Every structure is written in structure tokens, then in C-alpha cells.
XYZ file of C-alpha atoms in Angstrom:
533
model
C -114.466 94.802 -105.996
C -116.352 97.158 -108.357
C -119.197 99.057 -106.733
C -121.641 97.743 -109.344
C -120.561 94.140 -108.700
C -119.449 91.643 -111.336
C -121.142 89.193 -113.659
C -121.029 85.556 -112.629
C -119.405 82.777 -114.601
C -121.730 79.802 -115.244
C -120.539 76.761 -113.319
C -120.620 74.654 -116.477
C -117.966 76.933 -118.016
C -115.505 76.361 -115.178
C -112.899 73.628 -115.187
C -114.005 70.572 -113.224
C -111.811 69.112 -110.512
C -110.673 66.314 -112.814
C -109.886 68.761 -115.630
C -107.754 70.827 -113.256
C -105.844 67.736 -112.165
C -105.446 66.513 -115.761
C -103.798 69.786 -116.775
C -101.693 69.807 -113.619
C -100.396 66.278 -114.320
C -99.579 67.287 -117.896
C -97.523 70.326 -116.910
C -95.755 68.607 -114.003
C -94.839 65.735 -116.301
C -93.238 68.272 -118.630
C -91.090 69.849 -115.915
C -93.268 72.311 -113.999
C -92.416 72.171 -110.290
C -94.581 74.900 -108.774
C -98.353 75.355 -108.926
C -100.171 78.271 -107.360
C -103.922 78.398 -106.760
C -105.057 81.975 -107.047
C -107.783 84.106 -108.588
C -110.018 85.760 -107.441
C -110.512 83.707 -104.316
C -109.648 79.995 -104.504
C -110.611 79.140 -100.928
C -114.341 79.422 -101.606
C -114.163 76.352 -103.838
C -115.650 73.488 -101.763
C -113.104 70.907 -102.928
C -109.998 73.074 -102.589
C -108.521 70.878 -99.817
C -109.011 67.738 -101.925
C -107.430 69.423 -104.959
C -104.361 70.372 -102.918
C -104.114 66.818 -101.587
C -104.223 65.335 -105.087
C -101.705 67.869 -106.400
C -99.411 66.911 -103.528
C -99.297 63.341 -104.882
C -97.831 64.459 -108.220
C -94.226 63.320 -108.478
C -91.903 66.208 -109.307
C -94.134 68.972 -107.937
C -92.105 70.754 -105.267
C -94.314 73.684 -104.314
C -98.070 74.140 -103.970
C -99.002 77.716 -103.151
C -102.163 79.712 -102.713
C -102.933 83.400 -103.108
C -105.993 84.300 -101.056
C -107.890 87.304 -99.742
C -107.496 85.693 -96.327
C -111.131 85.760 -95.239
C -111.375 81.966 -94.920
C -107.691 81.273 -94.366
C -107.626 80.813 -90.578
C -110.429 78.235 -90.803
C -109.039 76.238 -93.730
C -105.272 76.532 -93.375
C -104.744 73.618 -90.927
C -106.506 71.264 -93.392
C -104.664 72.757 -96.365
C -101.301 72.363 -94.655
C -102.057 68.737 -93.845
C -103.052 68.207 -97.487
C -99.688 69.534 -98.679
C -99.941 73.322 -99.093
C -96.493 74.809 -98.449
C -96.676 78.459 -99.575
C -99.135 81.212 -98.665
C -99.717 84.637 -100.213
C -102.332 86.924 -98.685
C -103.721 89.901 -100.581
C -104.111 92.926 -98.315
C -104.113 96.504 -99.596
C -104.740 98.373 -96.353
C -104.276 98.110 -92.595
C -107.243 100.422 -91.920
C -110.479 98.435 -91.305
C -112.775 101.129 -92.739
C -110.652 101.451 -95.869
C -110.608 97.654 -96.192
C -114.387 97.624 -96.228
C -114.415 100.343 -98.894
C -112.004 98.411 -101.122
C -113.589 94.951 -100.924
C -117.215 96.062 -100.330
C -117.552 93.914 -97.212
C -116.245 93.555 -93.686
C -113.541 91.066 -92.836
C -110.275 92.889 -92.049
C -109.913 91.166 -88.674
C -110.481 87.749 -90.301
C -107.661 88.483 -92.732
C -105.298 89.428 -89.913
C -106.346 86.277 -88.076
C -105.366 84.344 -91.195
C -101.954 86.070 -91.289
C -101.222 85.095 -87.692
C -102.536 81.551 -88.233
C -100.103 81.102 -91.133
C -97.228 82.289 -88.934
C -98.392 80.026 -86.104
C -98.389 77.007 -88.429
C -94.792 77.699 -89.460
C -95.131 79.215 -92.924
C -92.031 81.354 -93.422
C -92.193 83.763 -94.891
C -95.879 84.520 -95.113
C -96.192 86.734 -98.168
C -98.517 89.735 -98.001
C -99.365 91.268 -101.395
C -100.212 94.972 -101.377
C -101.166 96.816 -104.571
C -100.091 100.425 -104.009
C -102.370 103.120 -105.454
C -101.860 106.837 -105.218
C -104.603 108.507 -103.258
C -105.729 105.244 -101.686
C -103.001 103.544 -99.688
C -99.565 104.959 -100.550
C -99.655 106.676 -97.147
C -99.557 103.231 -95.477
C -96.225 102.120 -96.959
C -94.308 102.609 -93.713
C -97.026 100.904 -91.670
C -96.762 97.806 -93.854
C -92.971 97.808 -93.605
C -93.195 98.131 -89.813
C -95.070 94.810 -89.707
C -91.866 93.050 -90.767
C -90.017 94.139 -87.636
C -91.652 91.565 -85.350
C -93.303 89.216 -87.864
C -91.691 86.874 -90.448
C -93.574 88.449 -93.326
C -92.541 89.230 -96.879
C -94.582 92.348 -97.626
C -94.688 92.616 -101.410
C -95.560 96.029 -102.820
C -97.074 95.673 -106.292
C -97.202 98.484 -108.819
C -100.754 99.251 -109.886
C -101.334 97.497 -113.214
C -104.029 97.870 -115.897
C -106.581 95.066 -116.044
C -110.041 94.907 -117.554
C -112.519 96.623 -115.272
C -110.099 98.193 -112.774
C -110.328 101.674 -114.362
C -106.534 101.922 -114.396
C -105.163 105.439 -114.433
C -101.485 106.304 -114.825
C -101.819 108.965 -112.132
C -102.696 106.285 -109.561
C -99.505 104.310 -110.123
C -96.741 104.654 -107.529
C -93.458 103.463 -108.988
C -91.016 101.101 -107.289
C -88.354 103.812 -107.097
C -90.762 106.229 -105.409
C -91.789 103.588 -102.860
C -88.170 102.654 -102.230
C -87.203 106.292 -101.658
C -90.053 106.727 -99.158
C -89.002 103.658 -97.177
C -85.302 104.575 -97.215
C -86.057 107.988 -95.771
C -87.408 106.190 -92.676
C -84.979 103.229 -92.711
C -81.788 104.308 -94.542
C -80.146 100.967 -93.696
C -82.508 99.066 -96.000
C -80.441 96.360 -97.749
C -80.942 94.759 -101.148
C -81.164 90.961 -101.081
C -79.936 88.643 -103.860
C -82.559 87.859 -106.513
C -83.503 84.295 -107.373
C -83.585 83.109 -110.988
C -86.919 83.943 -112.647
C -88.008 85.963 -109.615
C -90.657 88.589 -110.200
C -89.781 90.519 -107.039
C -86.908 92.738 -105.880
C -86.330 91.923 -102.206
C -84.982 94.165 -99.417
C -84.479 93.768 -95.682
C -84.026 96.141 -92.767
C -81.234 94.859 -90.476
C -82.690 93.430 -87.277
C -86.178 92.922 -88.698
C -87.627 89.396 -88.843
C -89.274 89.851 -92.218
C -88.506 91.600 -95.488
C -90.136 93.762 -98.145
C -90.269 93.167 -101.884
C -91.350 95.098 -104.946
C -93.097 93.703 -108.020
C -92.222 96.241 -110.689
C -94.521 95.150 -113.512
C -94.919 98.674 -114.856
C -91.709 100.608 -114.209
C -89.131 97.814 -114.608
C -90.902 94.883 -116.205
C -89.444 91.405 -115.767
C -90.781 89.925 -118.999
C -87.251 88.955 -120.029
C -86.965 86.454 -117.164
C -90.647 85.600 -116.602
C -91.395 81.882 -116.863
C -95.055 81.979 -115.843
C -98.122 80.689 -117.623
C -101.684 81.190 -116.473
C -104.815 79.100 -116.890
C -108.115 80.816 -116.193
C -110.967 79.247 -114.249
C -112.783 78.513 -117.497
C -109.721 76.790 -118.943
C -108.089 79.432 -121.131
C -104.299 79.492 -121.376
C -102.730 82.955 -121.102
C -99.005 83.334 -121.681
C -99.018 86.858 -120.256
C -101.176 88.467 -117.609
C -101.193 91.663 -119.671
C -102.121 90.004 -122.950
C -105.620 89.503 -124.329
C -104.730 86.381 -126.316
C -106.145 83.151 -124.851
C -106.322 79.511 -125.986
C -109.096 77.301 -124.605
C -107.595 74.124 -123.152
C -110.999 73.273 -121.668
C -112.596 72.979 -125.089
C -109.790 70.752 -126.343
C -110.010 68.599 -123.208
C -113.757 68.183 -123.598
C -113.399 67.319 -127.275
C -111.076 64.442 -126.381
C -107.698 65.907 -127.356
C -104.746 63.635 -126.646
C -101.800 64.611 -124.464
C -99.651 65.130 -127.562
C -102.269 67.420 -129.107
C -102.511 69.472 -125.908
C -98.733 69.843 -125.807
C -98.694 71.091 -129.392
C -101.410 73.646 -128.571
C -99.557 74.823 -125.458
C -96.229 74.960 -127.281
C -97.733 77.046 -130.085
C -99.203 79.507 -127.569
C -95.933 79.821 -125.667
C -94.090 80.314 -128.942
C -96.136 83.468 -129.450
C -95.164 84.826 -126.033
C -93.671 88.282 -126.420
C -90.623 89.701 -124.676
C -92.525 92.595 -123.169
C -95.859 92.368 -121.356
C -97.365 89.653 -123.415
C -94.575 87.569 -122.160
C -94.088 81.749 -118.792
C -95.214 80.619 -115.468
C -98.488 78.718 -115.320
C -101.577 79.798 -113.458
C -105.256 79.040 -113.418
C -107.297 82.122 -112.730
C -110.878 83.251 -112.937
C -111.902 84.854 -116.213
C -114.438 86.287 -116.712
C -114.702 87.635 -113.161
C -116.867 86.157 -110.451
C -118.201 87.612 -107.227
C -117.116 86.853 -103.666
C -119.726 84.087 -103.593
C -118.419 82.273 -106.673
C -115.188 80.679 -107.782
C -112.111 82.802 -108.540
C -109.504 80.283 -109.522
C -105.970 80.495 -110.826
C -105.215 76.860 -110.252
C -101.934 76.456 -112.067
C -99.140 78.879 -111.336
C -96.101 77.174 -112.788
C -92.508 78.269 -112.377
C -88.998 76.827 -112.417
C -89.136 74.164 -115.083
C -86.801 71.242 -114.434
C -83.930 70.311 -116.714
C -86.199 68.227 -118.945
C -86.737 70.088 -122.210
C -89.455 68.001 -123.890
C -92.206 70.605 -123.556
C -92.048 71.095 -127.353
C -89.289 72.807 -129.290
C -91.028 76.174 -129.031
C -91.329 75.901 -125.263
C -87.667 75.009 -124.901
C -86.600 77.828 -127.193
C -88.784 80.260 -125.292
C -87.200 79.539 -121.936
C -83.757 80.124 -123.384
C -84.639 83.451 -124.954
C -86.591 84.809 -122.003
C -83.429 85.680 -120.068
C -83.053 89.081 -121.728
C -83.651 91.624 -118.953
C -84.720 95.144 -119.866
C -85.311 98.077 -117.552
C -87.578 101.014 -118.329
C -88.056 102.948 -115.082
C -91.328 104.822 -115.061
C -92.326 107.300 -112.392
C -94.519 110.239 -111.634
C -93.657 113.422 -109.781
C -95.522 116.542 -108.762
C -94.374 120.107 -109.308
C -94.224 122.434 -106.375
C -97.213 124.255 -107.814
C -99.285 121.115 -107.584
C -99.645 120.697 -111.330
C -99.161 117.117 -112.481
C -95.783 116.471 -114.046
C -94.729 113.000 -115.075
C -91.577 111.679 -116.622
C -90.549 108.475 -118.328
C -86.876 107.627 -118.193
C -84.853 105.099 -120.162
C -81.633 103.568 -118.858
C -79.608 101.034 -120.844
C -77.803 100.313 -117.578
C -80.356 99.239 -114.978
C -77.983 100.286 -112.166
C -78.047 103.919 -113.257
C -79.932 106.139 -110.856
C -82.528 108.635 -112.027
C -81.261 112.163 -112.399
C -83.564 115.006 -113.351
C -81.946 116.940 -116.158
C -82.909 120.583 -115.920
C -81.734 123.718 -117.650
C -78.905 124.023 -115.190
C -77.660 120.444 -115.476
C -74.129 120.200 -116.763
C -71.027 118.077 -116.554
C -68.643 119.664 -114.006
C -65.761 118.821 -116.353
C -67.174 121.088 -119.064
C -66.628 124.798 -118.408
C -69.772 126.950 -118.526
C -70.315 129.788 -120.937
C -70.909 130.058 -124.662
C -68.355 128.546 -126.996
C -67.462 129.473 -130.565
C -70.073 128.920 -133.253
C -69.281 127.949 -136.813
C -69.685 130.407 -139.691
C -70.254 127.534 -142.109
C -72.781 124.712 -142.356
C -71.086 121.549 -141.141
C -73.396 119.151 -143.002
C -72.477 120.525 -146.440
C -69.263 119.615 -148.258
C -67.065 121.894 -150.388
C -69.297 121.290 -153.418
C -72.519 122.097 -151.592
C -73.700 118.511 -151.207
C -75.113 117.068 -148.009
C -72.525 115.152 -145.975
C -72.336 113.554 -142.555
C -69.738 115.097 -140.252
C -66.825 112.809 -139.337
C -66.654 112.798 -135.535
C -64.059 110.029 -135.314
C -61.322 112.373 -134.082
C -63.412 114.161 -131.478
C -62.952 113.326 -127.800
C -65.751 111.684 -125.808
C -67.376 114.100 -123.371
C -70.549 114.112 -121.320
C -73.321 115.581 -123.491
C -76.619 116.891 -122.138
C -79.378 118.670 -124.042
C -82.794 119.957 -123.019
C -85.515 120.919 -125.498
C -89.098 122.012 -125.124
C -92.374 122.322 -126.994
C -95.844 123.661 -126.287
C -99.149 122.145 -127.416
C -102.055 124.599 -127.309
C -105.053 122.295 -126.932
C -107.939 124.675 -126.414
C -110.386 124.446 -123.481
C -112.332 121.338 -124.579
C -109.405 119.076 -125.355
C -107.442 120.413 -122.375
C -110.225 119.456 -119.958
C -110.448 115.935 -121.391
C -106.679 115.494 -121.080
C -106.673 116.922 -117.573
C -109.421 114.519 -116.487
C -108.032 111.624 -118.537
C -111.328 111.234 -120.375
C -110.108 110.835 -123.953
C -111.450 107.748 -125.721
C -107.953 106.880 -126.963
C -106.661 106.693 -123.392
C -104.131 108.563 -121.266
C -102.721 111.142 -123.690
C -99.950 112.270 -121.346
C -98.641 108.751 -120.733
C -98.681 107.908 -124.443
C -96.937 111.177 -125.332
C -94.222 110.508 -122.766
C -93.532 107.083 -124.201
C -93.511 108.494 -127.735
C -90.967 111.116 -126.687
C -88.642 108.497 -125.212
C -88.946 106.264 -128.259
C -88.347 109.164 -130.649
C -85.138 110.167 -128.876
C -83.767 106.650 -129.383
C -84.737 106.667 -133.087
C -83.462 110.129 -134.010
C -80.719 108.905 -136.336
C -83.353 106.993 -138.316
C -85.566 110.075 -138.663
C -82.981 112.829 -139.287
C -80.768 111.659 -142.195
C -77.390 113.115 -141.197
C -77.609 112.529 -137.445
C -75.147 110.113 -135.912
C -76.439 107.145 -133.973
C -76.005 108.006 -130.303
C -76.041 105.586 -127.374
C -78.205 107.478 -124.892
C -77.643 106.876 -121.198
C -80.734 108.793 -120.128
C -83.924 110.160 -121.650
C -86.472 112.052 -119.613
C -89.750 113.508 -120.872
C -91.804 115.775 -118.631
C -95.294 117.109 -119.333
C -96.911 119.912 -117.385
C -100.503 121.115 -117.696
C -100.899 124.892 -118.049
C -104.531 125.720 -117.295
C -104.107 129.450 -118.064
C -103.206 128.712 -121.694
C -105.076 125.400 -122.003
C -101.730 123.978 -123.002
C -99.323 121.129 -122.293
C -95.712 122.162 -121.745
C -93.220 119.510 -122.794
C -89.587 119.292 -121.750
C -87.280 116.567 -123.051
C -83.803 115.881 -121.672
C -81.169 113.598 -123.179
C -77.778 112.526 -121.898
C -74.941 110.592 -123.545
C -71.187 110.313 -123.445
C -69.582 110.522 -126.851
C -68.049 112.670 -129.608
C -71.301 114.303 -130.751
C -74.091 116.208 -129.066
C -77.643 115.142 -128.264
C -79.499 118.338 -129.202
C -81.327 116.630 -132.052
C -82.347 113.770 -129.791
C -83.867 116.200 -127.294
C -85.599 118.241 -130.018
C -86.954 115.130 -131.741
C -88.209 113.813 -128.409
C -90.063 117.036 -127.582
C -91.493 117.364 -131.097
C -92.716 113.771 -131.254
C -94.312 114.000 -127.804
C -96.134 117.118 -129.026
C -97.283 115.446 -132.251
C -98.490 112.445 -130.278
C -100.592 114.727 -128.099
C -102.073 116.198 -131.273
C -102.892 112.698 -132.544
C -104.497 111.706 -129.240
C -106.693 114.828 -129.211
C -107.433 115.500 -132.898
C -110.842 113.803 -132.758
C -111.912 116.452 -130.252
C -110.374 119.500 -131.909
C -108.580 120.266 -135.191
C -107.577 123.673 -133.878
C -104.662 122.388 -131.811
C -101.368 124.230 -132.288
C -97.885 122.757 -131.813
C -95.532 125.644 -131.072
C -92.233 126.778 -129.590
C -90.163 123.682 -130.378
C -86.732 124.877 -129.283
C -83.453 124.006 -127.645
C -83.305 125.168 -124.030
C -79.745 124.188 -123.213
C -76.831 121.982 -124.182
C -73.597 121.136 -122.437
C -70.449 119.351 -123.539
C -68.441 119.428 -126.739
C -65.837 121.694 -128.310
C -68.266 124.527 -128.994
C -69.083 124.935 -125.326
C -72.357 125.245 -123.513
C -75.568 126.962 -124.520
C -78.351 128.175 -122.224
C -81.334 130.005 -123.662
C -81.978 133.258 -121.832
């Protein structure tokens, strides 16, 4: 809850009970079999029990869930269970009462825990506990949350901190899934991966002998857009096909103007057809937007997943569900240097099972002998007549290739301070530069005319703030197995990250200098290794 509070949504703008049920019937008729009431806080709506009861009567609806802050859960859950509620998620970001009060701006931690135990008592299994992990706020409680699963049938779900309007998202606050997993495995090395369900948004793990389990929702570091089948409807009736997207279509307005069922389906199908494959990506929810306070209605009444075999939701909807099963993995993490200076890296893995490896100056393939190899006395990209030509690498053997390049961006004191404090109007310059560096490495053959197209197995871009020089030090590492090196990929990555920093900061200073773009090291290939002294 923001310290300054939130603006309230007029009651007349919210979906009425009948409008909620009309939309629910429409989606269930078209194959939706799970609806989740969320928000915000759905349990402060006076008719929530009646809504659940009427949803329960819909033929074909298998699951009715609720995501709640838990304050009113212990009081209402017996009635909700009798009405047909069969899944419970409780949002809880801390196990420290004082910190809880700081986060939500009110007391109530013990009521939430009472709600957790009431759900267990009534036989909900598992009871899901959602915890958004934020660096500097609650990442130190990871092990305490996991310990709850030893004696309680909980599914503690750690959620990567995501950017939403008003939450003042900062890249530095995000704790990646891999970092959380490493922390937990240091305490419980026997942590086991559980099979993933189709269209699941969570990666589940279990410690042998524990009653419960832990899960990770990796929206930022390893997005699941390729298999997401969620849609969301806000409390004021806007359809969102992606939680991250700003695009909304008002179903409320069409309902109130007398739109037929066929017209609504066409509108929904058109919106879903625009769903993107990455973070703008179909599950159905009703949420509260714009935000409301604790005393008003936060509603996400339709959370729809697992469509049935019927494919009459419009041609675009059917096509969408088929094409959504295209998983991609872009692990994103943040590390700290021993000196305490912030250093972050963004890594790309075509194979999602590949583990992160930090490529430093000393990284090399053991199969490649160290030491400098022979250099050519002639330019290899020029033919016998002096014309540009691409080298034929078809006869060369495949070897492990690693290259590291660097660059320096001298920002000056004003721009450096804004970058350091993440105060630039364009946003987080370091995060954008990292992404640009990764993208540039993958596009090198399109930028440098005679470069071969290389299938990279790993790209890592690291940025370090140097306060003595008011500079950002960039290091880019690339790895591939093939007949040609990846020096140009590493150099292009470092250079593009540097240029992106310039672009992010140029409104503040035109005196920025991009300097020292150079190869630090390369390993693999017939010409041997190179390490800059």
C-alpha cells in the first residue's frame, strides 16, 4: 500500500454482480474451467459469498479460487467453502509483524496467520502462500518461509518483483529465481524439482520429508508467456490479455450498451488475437483497476485457465492457444561485487537447462591449450584481388569458443549520479544497456557484414559503477561451440551497451565519452588463445 494512499474507484464504474456473472457464464460456456477472484482484496465485497455460490452452479467450471490478503479469511472461509470455493491463495510478504504493518500500512499479521491455519483446518491442500520477494525488504526471510512447509501443507510461492503502475519498481530490488533457489539449496541441498503442469506459471520444488512445497513464479527472469493461457478482467470491466500490458478493452461498456453474446465474443477474440508472445501475452481474471483502498473493492473476478477441448472461442482465440506453447527462457539476475559496487548481468540461454556460468578473463575450455597462437600476416576478409570476401569456415573443426570484451562510458558527475540513483527520466539505464548488449551479441552478423551467423550458447553483460571516474565499466562475454570465434559478438555487445548508456543519458549531458572498446580475451580456435596483459 503506498504511503500516500490510493484514489478510489467510483462504485458506478465497477462491474455489478450480474455483470460479473454474465461474463463468467460467457467464458465458461466457451471452455474456461477455472475462475479466480483476486485483486486487490475480493473478500471486502459484501456479496462475495453469493457470487461464489452462483459461480459454483455454472456447468463446466471445475475450480473457483480466491487470492486474498487474508485479513478476513478466517471469518469468511467456512461460508465460502460451503458456497463452493475450492482453492485459496494468501498474499503474505513477511513473517515479521512489524514489517507487515510497514508494508500494508495497517495491523493484521495475526489475522492473516489465523486465516492460513483456518484454510488448513478446513482441508484446503495445498494452501498457497504468495510472497513477492524484494531485495532489501524480505529476501532475508526466504528460509523462514520455506521452513513453514516442513510441518504445514503449504505451497509457498516466491514471486519475482514485477513492475506495475505505482509500485516504484526498481531493477535493483528484484531477486531472481536462480538466486532464491541457490539460497534455499545451500540450506536444503536435497531440494527436488517437481513435474510442471501444462500452462503452469510456477516452478515447483519439494524438500524430502516436508509436508508442503515451494514454488517460483519467474515472470521477470524466465517468463512463461509462451505457455500462459490467462486473461484478466479488471473490476471496472476492462479485458487485459497480459498483466504487463497497458492495452485494455472495456467489456463493461459493451455490456451496458446491450452487446449480444456473439458481439462480445468477437471483441474478446480480437483482443486475444493481439496477445503478444512476451509480456503482453491467456488466462482470465477480473481485477481492480484503477486501484482502490483497503476499504473499497479490489476485484479480479475472472481468472481463467485450462480451456476445455471445445475450440469455438473464435478462430483467433483457438489459434492463440495453439501458438502460445513456445517456451523461451531469458534468465536475469543481479550480483554484487566484493567491493560492494552494484554489478548486474543479463544472460541468454537457448537451452533452458544450461546453468549460468560467469565468463571471466580466465575462462577457457580445458580442451584448448593456453598461450598465444599464430597470427596471420594477411587480412582474411580480402580475396586475392583485394575485394571483400567472407571466410569459408566449412572445413574448420568445431571447438568451444569464448570471448570477453569491454568498454568504458565516462558519464561525468551529473549523469553518473542520476544513473547511480536510478533517477533518469528514461528509466533504469543499466538494465536497458544490459538488454541492449545481449540483443546486439545475437544480431552481430546482421550488423557486421562479413561476420558469420553464430549460435550463441551464452551471453553475459556486466556493468560496474566506477565513482572515482564517474564512469560505467562494461564487460561482455560470449560463448559458442563452432568453427568460428565470438570476438565480434563480444565487442559488438560491449559497444552497443555503451551506446545505449549514451542514449539513455544524452538529455543530461552531451559530454559523455565512449572509450576503450577492446577485446580482453578469447579462447578456442586454430590460432590459440589471447589474453590482454
